[in-house]
Amino acid sequence: MTWKTIFISIISLFLFLMISGCGSNVKNENIPAEEEWGEGLGELPNKIGEEQDLYGTNFLSPGKSTNAHKLSEYTEYQTPTGNWFLHDGQGHLGYGITSGTQKTGSPIFIDLISHEGNGTTINKEIHIQLTQRNSELEKMELIIEETKSLGAIKGEERIYSAKLPEQENVFYILSAEIIDEHGEVEDTLISLIYVPSEEMNVEINTNKETYQSTDSEATLKIKNDGPTILQLGKHYSLEKK
């Protein structure tokens, strides 16, 4: 094969690759050019639902924390002591308790966990309540009340289970109090449960209508009117037109 033949073969291959590459980038004829887009084409709405009373029954009032160790400040329950339930490095019993956002009719539970080889002997009564609350965490209604005797806890044991009422947009507090022989509370375990309707009323915007080509940052503003509490994932994209 001569150098001339090799040169022609290389040119032919180069042209073939160029044609193949161009063929893969042919525009979809069903989609018009961007400058011809009509109203709404290629865009997503920035609002779902309607504006609501933000601090009605949908959310806790400002300043109220959902932290379990803070709930005693807003309610009639005593502060956790660490005498029994693990708290600030003290206590004998780990625990699991239903909390957070739940659906109507969902199961609720209280588990106690002993990390001692022979188990943890309690021999006390435990007082369990489920109470409905308003957005200020004030008590509205006693839903469940039960007192039972606790002997020894070995490993992990479910000491209580029930179901939430079929009611939406309400707060509950689930509590467990260990009571001594004189009727005094030795330790307290409390959690906050929220049951929203499966509905979103939310608006999302950037902090400016337009940006300069030299801008390197944009602030995303989200206004959630509930009743659903939003949780955002990590993945998103921001495109510059």
Short mmCIF file of C-alpha atoms in Angstrom, two decimals:
data_model
loop_
_atom_site.label_atom_id
_atom_site.label_comp_id
_atom_site.label_asym_id
_atom_site.label_seq_id
_atom_site.Cartn_x
_atom_site.Cartn_y
_atom_site.Cartn_z
CA MET A 1 0.00 0.00 0.00
CA THR A 2 1.40 3.40 -1.04
CA TRP A 3 1.46 6.55 1.11
CA LYS A 4 -1.09 8.07 -1.28
CA THR A 5 -3.48 5.17 -0.66
CA ILE A 6 -3.02 5.47 3.12
CA PHE A 7 -3.67 9.22 3.02
CA ILE A 8 -6.91 8.76 1.03
CA SER A 9 -8.08 6.04 3.46
CA ILE A 10 -7.48 8.32 6.46
CA ILE A 11 -9.39 11.21 4.84
CA SER A 12 -12.29 8.86 3.98
CA LEU A 13 -12.45 7.58 7.58
CA PHE A 14 -12.34 11.15 8.95
CA LEU A 15 -15.23 12.23 6.71
CA PHE A 16 -17.24 9.13 7.70
CA LEU A 17 -16.79 9.91 11.40
CA MET A 18 -17.82 13.54 10.86
CA ILE A 19 -20.98 12.50 9.00
CA SER A 20 -21.83 9.91 11.67
CA GLY A 21 -21.31 12.46 14.43
CA CYS A 22 -23.49 15.04 12.74
CA GLY A 23 -26.20 12.47 12.19
CA SER A 24 -26.42 11.79 15.95
CA ASN A 25 -27.13 15.47 16.71
CA VAL A 26 -30.08 15.99 14.39
CA LYS A 27 -32.77 18.08 16.13
CA ASN A 28 -36.10 16.57 17.01
CA GLU A 29 -38.43 18.20 14.48
CA ASN A 30 -41.35 17.90 16.91
CA ILE A 31 -39.75 20.44 19.28
CA PRO A 32 -39.54 24.04 17.99
CA ALA A 33 -36.51 26.23 18.56
CA GLU A 34 -36.38 27.78 22.03
CA GLU A 35 -37.04 31.31 20.73
CA GLU A 36 -40.33 30.01 19.29
CA TRP A 37 -41.57 28.46 22.52
CA GLY A 38 -45.05 29.48 23.57
CA GLU A 39 -46.20 30.38 27.08
CA GLY A 40 -45.39 27.57 29.52
CA LEU A 41 -43.51 25.33 27.10
CA GLY A 42 -40.34 24.03 28.72
CA GLU A 43 -41.32 25.56 32.05
CA LEU A 44 -42.62 24.16 35.33
CA PRO A 45 -45.05 25.92 37.67
CA ASN A 46 -43.41 27.43 40.74
CA LYS A 47 -46.52 27.00 42.90
CA ILE A 48 -48.71 24.09 43.97
CA GLY A 49 -51.96 24.59 45.88
CA GLU A 50 -53.06 27.74 47.67
CA GLU A 51 -51.71 30.03 50.39
CA GLN A 52 -52.74 28.80 53.83
CA ASP A 53 -52.72 29.99 57.43
CA LEU A 54 -49.14 28.96 58.15
CA TYR A 55 -49.46 28.85 61.93
CA GLY A 56 -52.96 27.45 62.15
CA THR A 57 -53.19 23.71 62.74
CA ASN A 58 -50.58 22.85 60.11
CA PHE A 59 -47.35 23.65 61.95
CA LEU A 60 -46.04 24.19 65.43
CA SER A 61 -46.10 27.78 66.59
CA PRO A 62 -42.82 29.69 66.26
CA GLY A 63 -40.31 28.84 68.96
CA LYS A 64 -41.68 25.37 69.65
CA SER A 65 -39.07 22.65 69.20
CA THR A 66 -39.75 19.05 68.18
CA ASN A 67 -36.75 17.90 70.21
CA ALA A 68 -37.97 15.21 72.62
CA HIS A 69 -35.92 16.64 75.49
CA LYS A 70 -37.50 20.08 74.96
CA LEU A 71 -41.12 18.89 74.91
CA SER A 72 -41.37 18.90 78.70
CA GLU A 73 -40.88 22.69 78.63
CA TYR A 74 -44.14 23.14 76.70
CA THR A 75 -46.21 20.40 78.32
CA GLU A 76 -47.31 19.09 81.70
CA TYR A 77 -44.71 16.30 81.68
CA GLN A 78 -41.60 16.28 83.84
CA THR A 79 -38.14 16.64 82.31
CA PRO A 80 -36.37 13.31 81.62
CA THR A 81 -34.12 12.44 84.58
CA GLY A 82 -31.95 9.62 83.28
CA ASN A 83 -32.96 7.45 86.25
CA TRP A 84 -34.21 4.78 83.84
CA PHE A 85 -34.30 5.97 80.21
CA LEU A 86 -30.98 6.88 78.61
CA HIS A 87 -30.49 10.64 78.88
CA ASP A 88 -27.29 12.74 78.97
CA GLY A 89 -25.13 9.68 79.58
CA GLN A 90 -27.34 8.38 82.40
CA GLY A 91 -29.94 5.62 82.56
CA HIS A 92 -30.31 1.85 82.26
CA LEU A 93 -32.70 1.44 79.34
CA GLY A 94 -32.42 2.28 75.68
CA TYR A 95 -35.73 2.82 73.91
CA GLY A 96 -37.62 3.11 70.67
CA ILE A 97 -40.73 5.27 70.46
CA THR A 98 -42.91 6.37 67.55
CA SER A 99 -42.32 10.00 66.59
CA GLY A 100 -42.26 12.37 63.62
CA THR A 101 -44.62 12.46 60.65
CA GLN A 102 -47.06 9.54 60.45
CA LYS A 103 -50.18 8.56 58.51
CA THR A 104 -53.66 8.13 59.95
CA GLY A 105 -54.16 4.71 61.47
CA SER A 106 -50.42 4.01 61.60
CA PRO A 107 -49.11 1.72 64.34
CA ILE A 108 -47.40 3.35 67.32
CA PHE A 109 -45.13 1.59 69.80
CA ILE A 110 -42.79 1.87 72.76
CA ASP A 111 -39.78 -0.48 72.97
CA LEU A 112 -37.42 -0.79 75.93
CA ILE A 113 -33.88 -2.13 75.52
CA SER A 114 -31.65 -3.53 78.25
CA HIS A 115 -27.93 -3.69 77.53
CA GLU A 116 -27.18 -5.63 80.71
CA GLY A 117 -26.42 -9.32 80.38
CA ASN A 118 -28.97 -10.46 82.96
CA GLY A 119 -31.53 -7.85 81.98
CA THR A 120 -32.70 -4.79 83.89
CA THR A 121 -35.09 -5.28 86.80
CA ILE A 122 -37.59 -2.44 87.16
CA ASN A 123 -40.54 -3.72 89.24
CA LYS A 124 -42.41 -0.44 88.77
CA GLU A 125 -45.53 0.73 87.00
CA ILE A 126 -45.36 2.54 83.68
CA HIS A 127 -48.05 5.08 82.80
CA ILE A 128 -48.64 5.47 79.03
CA GLN A 129 -50.66 8.24 77.35
CA LEU A 130 -51.47 9.41 73.84
CA THR A 131 -52.83 12.98 73.89
CA GLN A 132 -53.97 15.22 71.05
CA ARG A 133 -52.35 18.69 70.99
CA ASN A 134 -52.83 22.02 69.23
CA SER A 135 -50.05 23.99 67.52
CA GLU A 136 -49.05 25.42 70.93
CA LEU A 137 -48.75 21.82 72.23
CA GLU A 138 -51.59 22.45 74.64
CA LYS A 139 -53.54 19.33 75.58
CA MET A 140 -56.80 19.02 73.62
CA GLU A 141 -57.93 15.45 74.27
CA LEU A 142 -56.77 12.29 76.02
CA ILE A 143 -56.85 9.55 73.37
CA ILE A 144 -55.22 6.60 75.17
CA GLU A 145 -54.33 6.02 78.81
CA GLU A 146 -52.94 2.78 80.19
CA THR A 147 -50.93 1.73 83.24
CA LYS A 148 -49.08 -1.58 83.38
CA SER A 149 -46.49 -3.28 85.58
CA LEU A 150 -42.90 -3.67 84.42
CA GLY A 151 -40.78 -6.50 85.77
CA ALA A 152 -37.43 -7.29 84.18
CA ILE A 153 -36.50 -6.16 80.67
CA LYS A 154 -34.22 -8.57 78.81
CA GLY A 155 -32.83 -7.52 75.48
CA GLU A 156 -35.38 -5.55 73.46
CA GLU A 157 -39.05 -5.76 74.42
CA ARG A 158 -42.11 -4.05 72.99
CA ILE A 159 -44.05 -2.95 76.04
CA TYR A 160 -46.82 -1.10 74.21
CA SER A 161 -48.43 -0.92 70.76
CA ALA A 162 -51.60 0.67 69.35
CA LYS A 163 -52.82 2.61 66.29
CA LEU A 164 -53.30 6.31 65.64
CA PRO A 165 -56.85 7.63 65.14
CA GLU A 166 -58.18 8.21 61.62
CA GLN A 167 -57.78 11.98 61.82
CA GLU A 168 -55.61 14.32 59.74
CA ASN A 169 -53.71 17.53 60.49
CA VAL A 170 -53.30 16.86 64.20
CA PHE A 171 -50.43 16.66 66.68
CA TYR A 172 -50.08 13.95 69.32
CA ILE A 173 -47.73 13.40 72.22
CA LEU A 174 -46.92 9.81 73.13
CA SER A 175 -45.60 9.52 76.68
CA ALA A 176 -44.36 6.87 79.12
CA GLU A 177 -43.71 7.62 82.80
CA ILE A 178 -42.16 5.20 85.28
CA ILE A 179 -43.99 5.56 88.62
CA ASP A 180 -42.62 4.59 92.03
CA GLU A 181 -44.57 2.97 94.90
CA HIS A 182 -45.65 6.40 96.17
CA GLY A 183 -47.11 7.47 92.82
CA GLU A 184 -44.22 9.81 92.01
CA VAL A 185 -42.74 10.02 88.51
CA GLU A 186 -39.17 8.69 88.43
CA ASP A 187 -38.50 9.21 84.72
CA THR A 188 -40.30 10.36 81.58
CA LEU A 189 -40.18 9.45 77.90
CA ILE A 190 -42.09 11.67 75.46
CA SER A 191 -42.30 12.08 71.68
CA LEU A 192 -44.18 14.31 69.24
CA ILE A 193 -46.22 12.83 66.38
CA TYR A 194 -47.68 14.83 63.48
CA VAL A 195 -50.35 13.43 61.14
CA PRO A 196 -50.78 15.74 58.10
CA SER A 197 -53.12 15.24 55.17
CA GLU A 198 -51.33 14.20 51.98
CA GLU A 199 -51.56 17.64 50.41
CA MET A 200 -48.99 20.26 49.43
CA ASN A 201 -49.37 24.04 49.28
CA VAL A 202 -45.90 25.28 48.45
CA GLU A 203 -44.20 27.97 46.38
CA ILE A 204 -40.59 28.08 45.19
CA ASN A 205 -38.76 31.09 43.72
CA THR A 206 -35.31 32.50 43.19
CA ASN A 207 -34.35 35.73 44.92
CA LYS A 208 -34.19 37.66 41.60
CA GLU A 209 -36.20 37.63 38.38
CA THR A 210 -33.09 37.83 36.18
CA TYR A 211 -29.36 37.40 36.74
CA GLN A 212 -26.27 38.76 35.07
CA SER A 213 -24.00 36.40 33.17
CA THR A 214 -21.33 37.20 35.75
CA ASP A 215 -23.52 36.06 38.69
CA SER A 216 -22.18 32.93 40.37
CA GLU A 217 -24.85 32.41 43.04
CA ALA A 218 -28.63 32.26 43.23
CA THR A 219 -30.79 31.93 46.35
CA LEU A 220 -33.69 29.50 46.23
CA LYS A 221 -36.68 30.47 48.43
CA ILE A 222 -39.29 27.90 49.48
CA LYS A 223 -42.55 28.89 51.20
CA ASN A 224 -44.41 25.90 52.58
CA ASP A 225 -47.98 26.46 53.77
CA GLY A 226 -48.47 22.80 54.65
CA PRO A 227 -49.99 20.68 55.81
CA THR A 228 -47.25 18.31 54.65
CA ILE A 229 -43.76 18.90 56.03
CA LEU A 230 -41.31 18.97 53.12
CA GLN A 231 -38.05 17.06 53.07
CA LEU A 232 -35.64 17.90 50.27
CA GLY A 233 -33.20 15.49 48.66
CA LYS A 234 -29.61 16.33 47.83
CA HIS A 235 -29.88 16.29 44.01
CA TYR A 236 -30.94 19.35 42.07
CA SER A 237 -29.76 21.35 39.06
CA LEU A 238 -29.69 25.04 38.20
CA GLU A 239 -29.56 25.98 34.52
CA LYS A 240 -28.54 29.30 33.03
CA LYS A 241 -30.43 30.50 29.94
#
